[in-house]
mmCIF file of C-alpha atoms in Angstrom:
data_model
loop_
_atom_site.group_PDB
_atom_site.id
_atom_site.type_symbol
_atom_site.label_atom_id
_atom_site.label_comp_id
_atom_site.label_asym_id
_atom_site.label_seq_id
_atom_site.Cartn_x
_atom_site.Cartn_y
_atom_site.Cartn_z
ATOM 1 C CA MET A 1 -6.653 -213.942 102.780
ATOM 2 C CA LYS A 2 -8.103 -210.686 103.559
ATOM 3 C CA SER A 3 -4.649 -209.170 103.738
ATOM 4 C CA LEU A 4 -4.075 -210.091 100.036
ATOM 5 C CA LEU A 5 -7.290 -208.939 99.007
ATOM 6 C CA LEU A 6 -6.572 -205.415 100.013
ATOM 7 C CA PRO A 7 -3.255 -204.584 98.040
ATOM 8 C CA LEU A 8 -4.937 -206.278 95.182
ATOM 9 C CA PHE A 9 -7.968 -203.760 95.549
ATOM 10 C CA PHE A 10 -5.732 -200.703 95.733
ATOM 11 C CA LEU A 11 -3.568 -202.178 92.825
ATOM 12 C CA PHE A 12 -6.705 -202.407 90.946
ATOM 13 C CA LEU A 13 -7.684 -198.849 91.416
ATOM 14 C CA PHE A 14 -4.111 -197.318 90.493
ATOM 15 C CA ASN A 15 -4.425 -199.229 86.915
ATOM 16 C CA ILE A 16 -7.949 -197.589 86.263
ATOM 17 C CA ALA A 17 -6.703 -194.446 87.586
ATOM 18 C CA LYS A 18 -3.571 -193.851 85.872
ATOM 19 C CA ALA A 19 -3.442 -192.085 82.333
ATOM 20 C CA GLN A 20 -4.471 -193.552 78.869
ATOM 21 C CA GLU A 21 -2.248 -192.867 75.466
ATOM 22 C CA LEU A 22 -3.994 -190.429 73.475
ATOM 23 C CA ALA A 23 -5.978 -192.728 71.127
ATOM 24 C CA PHE A 24 -7.621 -192.486 67.475
ATOM 25 C CA GLU A 25 -10.556 -194.206 66.370
ATOM 26 C CA ASP A 26 -8.904 -194.457 63.222
ATOM 27 C CA TYR A 27 -5.440 -194.977 62.030
ATOM 28 C CA SER A 28 -6.071 -192.120 59.189
ATOM 29 C CA LEU A 29 -6.460 -189.547 61.676
ATOM 30 C CA GLN A 30 -3.445 -190.601 63.625
ATOM 31 C CA GLU A 31 -1.422 -189.973 60.461
ATOM 32 C CA ASN A 32 -3.164 -186.939 59.719
ATOM 33 C CA CYS A 33 -2.389 -185.543 63.246
ATOM 34 C CA PRO A 34 0.298 -182.697 63.323
ATOM 35 C CA ASN A 35 3.848 -183.769 63.482
ATOM 36 C CA TRP A 36 4.520 -181.576 66.848
ATOM 37 C CA ILE A 37 1.970 -183.650 68.993
ATOM 38 C CA CYS A 38 1.873 -186.835 67.631
ATOM 39 C CA LEU A 39 5.663 -187.440 66.368
ATOM 40 C CA ASP A 40 7.531 -185.351 68.618
ATOM 41 C CA TYR A 41 5.858 -186.821 71.761
ATOM 42 C CA GLY A 42 5.148 -190.012 70.008
ATOM 43 C CA TYR A 43 2.151 -191.863 70.291
ATOM 44 C CA SER A 44 2.280 -192.408 73.671
ATOM 45 C CA LEU A 45 1.121 -188.871 74.888
ATOM 46 C CA GLU A 46 -0.932 -189.870 77.974
ATOM 47 C CA VAL A 47 -4.047 -188.082 78.831
ATOM 48 C CA PRO A 48 -5.861 -188.539 81.883
ATOM 49 C CA PHE A 49 -9.089 -189.427 80.644
ATOM 50 C CA ASP A 50 -10.399 -192.157 78.746
ATOM 51 C CA VAL A 51 -11.251 -190.503 75.587
ATOM 52 C CA VAL A 52 -10.571 -191.159 71.638
ATOM 53 C CA VAL A 53 -9.950 -188.732 68.818
ATOM 54 C CA ILE A 54 -13.041 -189.018 66.459
ATOM 55 C CA SER A 55 -13.566 -187.785 63.000
ATOM 56 C CA ASP A 56 -16.998 -186.648 63.507
ATOM 57 C CA LEU A 57 -16.271 -182.889 62.703
ATOM 58 C CA ASN A 58 -14.187 -181.661 59.872
ATOM 59 C CA PRO A 59 -11.640 -180.683 60.556
ATOM 60 C CA PHE A 60 -10.842 -183.329 63.013
ATOM 61 C CA TYR A 61 -8.587 -181.031 65.338
ATOM 62 C CA LEU A 62 -8.071 -177.190 65.606
ATOM 63 C CA GLU A 63 -4.638 -176.024 65.881
ATOM 64 C CA ALA A 64 -3.661 -172.327 67.353
ATOM 65 C CA ASP A 65 -2.033 -170.497 70.294
ATOM 66 C CA PHE A 66 -5.257 -170.946 72.833
ATOM 67 C CA ASN A 67 -3.425 -169.724 75.818
ATOM 68 C CA GLY A 68 -1.266 -167.094 74.549
ATOM 69 C CA ASP A 69 2.038 -168.548 75.530
ATOM 70 C CA GLU A 70 3.301 -168.045 72.166
ATOM 71 C CA GLN A 71 3.267 -171.747 70.867
ATOM 72 C CA LEU A 72 1.171 -173.911 69.142
ATOM 73 C CA ASP A 73 -1.739 -175.918 71.341
ATOM 74 C CA ILE A 74 -4.374 -178.092 69.813
ATOM 75 C CA ALA A 75 -8.050 -179.218 70.280
ATOM 76 C CA PHE A 76 -9.262 -182.678 69.423
ATOM 77 C CA PHE A 77 -13.330 -183.557 68.795
ATOM 78 C CA VAL A 78 -13.235 -186.481 71.494
ATOM 79 C CA LYS A 79 -15.651 -189.388 72.806
ATOM 80 C CA HIS A 80 -15.585 -191.089 76.144
ATOM 81 C CA LYS A 81 -15.057 -194.697 75.523
ATOM 82 C CA SER A 82 -17.322 -195.898 77.915
ATOM 83 C CA ASP A 83 -20.327 -193.974 77.604
ATOM 84 C CA GLU A 84 -19.620 -192.186 74.218
ATOM 85 C CA LYS A 85 -20.492 -188.656 75.366
ATOM 86 C CA LYS A 86 -18.850 -186.511 72.816
ATOM 87 C CA GLY A 87 -16.359 -183.062 73.991
ATOM 88 C CA ILE A 88 -13.436 -181.272 73.124
ATOM 89 C CA LEU A 89 -9.925 -182.304 74.409
ATOM 90 C CA ILE A 90 -7.638 -179.331 74.297
ATOM 91 C CA ILE A 91 -3.414 -179.703 74.631
ATOM 92 C CA HIS A 92 -1.296 -176.915 75.590
ATOM 93 C CA GLY A 93 1.717 -177.134 73.550
ATOM 94 C CA LYS A 94 4.339 -175.870 75.778
ATOM 95 C CA SER A 95 3.274 -177.153 79.257
ATOM 96 C CA LYS A 96 1.454 -180.204 78.057
ATOM 97 C CA LYS A 97 -1.565 -179.514 80.431
ATOM 98 C CA ILE A 98 -4.466 -181.267 79.107
ATOM 99 C CA PHE A 99 -8.311 -179.918 79.376
ATOM 100 C CA LEU A 100 -11.566 -181.800 78.834
ATOM 101 C CA LEU A 101 -14.503 -180.212 78.087
ATOM 102 C CA GLY A 102 -17.688 -181.965 77.966
ATOM 103 C CA ALA A 103 -17.124 -185.952 76.904
ATOM 104 C CA GLY A 104 -18.420 -186.637 80.625
ATOM 105 C CA ASN A 105 -17.181 -183.033 82.232
ATOM 106 C CA SER A 106 -19.661 -180.624 81.897
ATOM 107 C CA PHE A 107 -18.645 -177.179 80.753
ATOM 108 C CA GLY A 108 -20.319 -173.866 80.199
ATOM 109 C CA ASN A 109 -23.704 -174.047 78.429
ATOM 110 C CA GLY A 110 -22.692 -177.147 76.595
ATOM 111 C CA GLY A 111 -23.096 -179.525 79.232
ATOM 112 C CA ASP A 112 -21.394 -182.774 79.859
ATOM 113 C CA ASP A 113 -22.297 -184.411 76.426
ATOM 114 C CA TRP A 114 -21.391 -182.573 72.869
ATOM 115 C CA ASN A 115 -23.311 -184.396 70.671
ATOM 116 C CA TRP A 116 -25.122 -181.079 69.645
ATOM 117 C CA LEU A 117 -21.722 -179.799 68.045
ATOM 118 C CA GLU A 118 -21.720 -179.476 64.356
ATOM 119 C CA VAL A 119 -19.994 -176.317 63.716
ATOM 120 C CA TRP A 120 -16.196 -175.219 65.311
ATOM 121 C CA LYS A 121 -13.367 -173.261 64.294
ATOM 122 C CA VAL A 122 -10.807 -171.065 65.002
ATOM 123 C CA TYR A 123 -12.145 -167.502 66.427
ATOM 124 C CA ARG A 124 -9.054 -164.860 66.035
ATOM 125 C CA SER A 125 -11.149 -161.549 66.669
ATOM 126 C CA GLN A 126 -9.755 -159.838 69.374
ATOM 127 C CA THR A 127 -13.563 -158.763 70.545
ATOM 128 C CA ALA A 128 -16.651 -160.609 70.956
ATOM 129 C CA GLU A 129 -20.378 -159.586 71.712
ATOM 130 C CA LYS A 130 -21.237 -161.301 74.863
ATOM 131 C CA THR A 131 -24.694 -162.171 75.604
ATOM 132 C CA ILE A 132 -26.314 -160.856 78.815
ATOM 133 C CA PHE A 133 -28.770 -163.153 80.478
ATOM 134 C CA SER A 134 -31.086 -162.316 83.685
ATOM 135 C CA ASP A 135 -31.430 -164.352 86.471
ATOM 136 C CA SER A 136 -34.402 -166.362 85.043
ATOM 137 C CA TYR A 137 -32.144 -166.643 81.544
ATOM 138 C CA GLU A 138 -33.876 -163.837 79.604
ATOM 139 C CA ILE A 139 -31.639 -162.323 77.118
ATOM 140 C CA THR A 140 -31.255 -158.558 78.310
ATOM 141 C CA GLY A 141 -28.417 -157.270 76.430
ATOM 142 C CA SER A 142 -24.931 -157.513 74.996
ATOM 143 C CA GLU A 143 -21.916 -156.378 75.833
ATOM 144 C CA SER A 144 -18.540 -155.652 73.907
ATOM 145 C CA VAL A 145 -15.303 -157.939 75.687
ATOM 146 C CA ARG A 146 -11.912 -157.737 74.573
ATOM 147 C CA LEU A 147 -10.415 -161.553 74.317
ATOM 148 C CA GLN A 148 -6.842 -162.009 75.464
ATOM 149 C CA ASN A 149 -6.278 -165.322 73.823
ATOM 150 C CA ILE A 150 -7.417 -167.012 70.460
ATOM 151 C CA ALA A 151 -10.986 -168.643 70.893
ATOM 152 C CA ILE A 152 -12.948 -171.833 69.637
ATOM 153 C CA GLU A 153 -15.956 -170.986 68.457
ATOM 154 C CA VAL A 154 -18.724 -173.585 68.633
ATOM 155 C CA SER A 155 -21.942 -174.172 67.361
ATOM 156 C CA THR A 156 -24.717 -176.311 65.823
ATOM 157 C CA SER A 157 -25.484 -175.428 62.072
ATOM 158 C CA GLU A 158 -27.288 -172.062 61.831
ATOM 159 C CA SER A 159 -27.728 -171.064 65.075
ATOM 160 C CA ALA A 160 -25.956 -168.668 67.546
ATOM 161 C CA SER A 161 -22.518 -169.751 68.583
ATOM 162 C CA ASN A 162 -20.461 -169.601 71.744
ATOM 163 C CA LEU A 163 -17.149 -169.132 72.217
ATOM 164 C CA ILE A 164 -14.382 -170.939 74.587
ATOM 165 C CA VAL A 165 -11.359 -168.858 75.400
ATOM 166 C CA TRP A 166 -8.519 -169.331 77.770
ATOM 167 C CA ASN A 167 -8.836 -166.522 80.329
ATOM 168 C CA GLY A 168 -5.332 -166.952 82.009
ATOM 169 C CA GLU A 169 -6.243 -169.594 84.593
ATOM 170 C CA GLU A 170 -8.760 -171.643 82.866
ATOM 171 C CA TYR A 171 -11.241 -171.984 80.019
ATOM 172 C CA GLU A 172 -14.179 -170.090 79.911
ATOM 173 C CA TRP A 173 -17.606 -170.072 78.081
ATOM 174 C CA ILE A 174 -18.890 -167.177 76.165
ATOM 175 C CA HIS A 175 -22.185 -167.058 74.680
ATOM 176 C CA THR A 176 -22.200 -164.658 71.881
ATOM 177 C CA GLY A 177 -25.591 -164.959 70.149
ATOM 178 C CA SER A 178 -24.402 -164.566 66.809
#
C-alpha cells in the first residue's frame, strides 16, 4: 500500500505545480484582449501562476514594448485565485517570458499585495527623477536616470509615483516621487 501512495503523492504535486491557462474573471475581458496575445496563442497561453485577469483598473491591460525587443508586450492587472492578492502579470510578446509582480510575489516597495494600486499607465519618457533614500529611509535627494525601455508607472491617486522598468535582465522598481 505504501508503495502505491508515493507515486500518487508525486502525481498530485505535479498537477499542482503545472502551469495554468491564462484566465479572465469575465468573458468581456477575454473578448477585449488584444488579438496578438489572446487569438494568436489561443486562450491556452500557460502561465506558471494561479492568477486571473481582473478589471479593477482602467484600462485592464497595458501594451507596449517593455523589454526593448521591438515587439509588443502586455501587462495585465491580476489577482491570485486562492488569497486574492493583487499584482501585475507581464508577458513578453516575443519570448513569451512571464513575470508576476505582487499577487503573492513581493516586488520593489509594492509588496506582495498591490490592492493599493489605483493608477497605472505607460511611461514613455526616456528619463526619470529617481528618489534617493538614506539607510534610515529618509529622502536625501534625487538623481536623473536614463531609462532604456518604456516603463509602467504605478501609484495611488494623488500620490508619488513609481516606475517598473526592464533593465535588460529583470524588472526593477524606481521610486520617482513625482
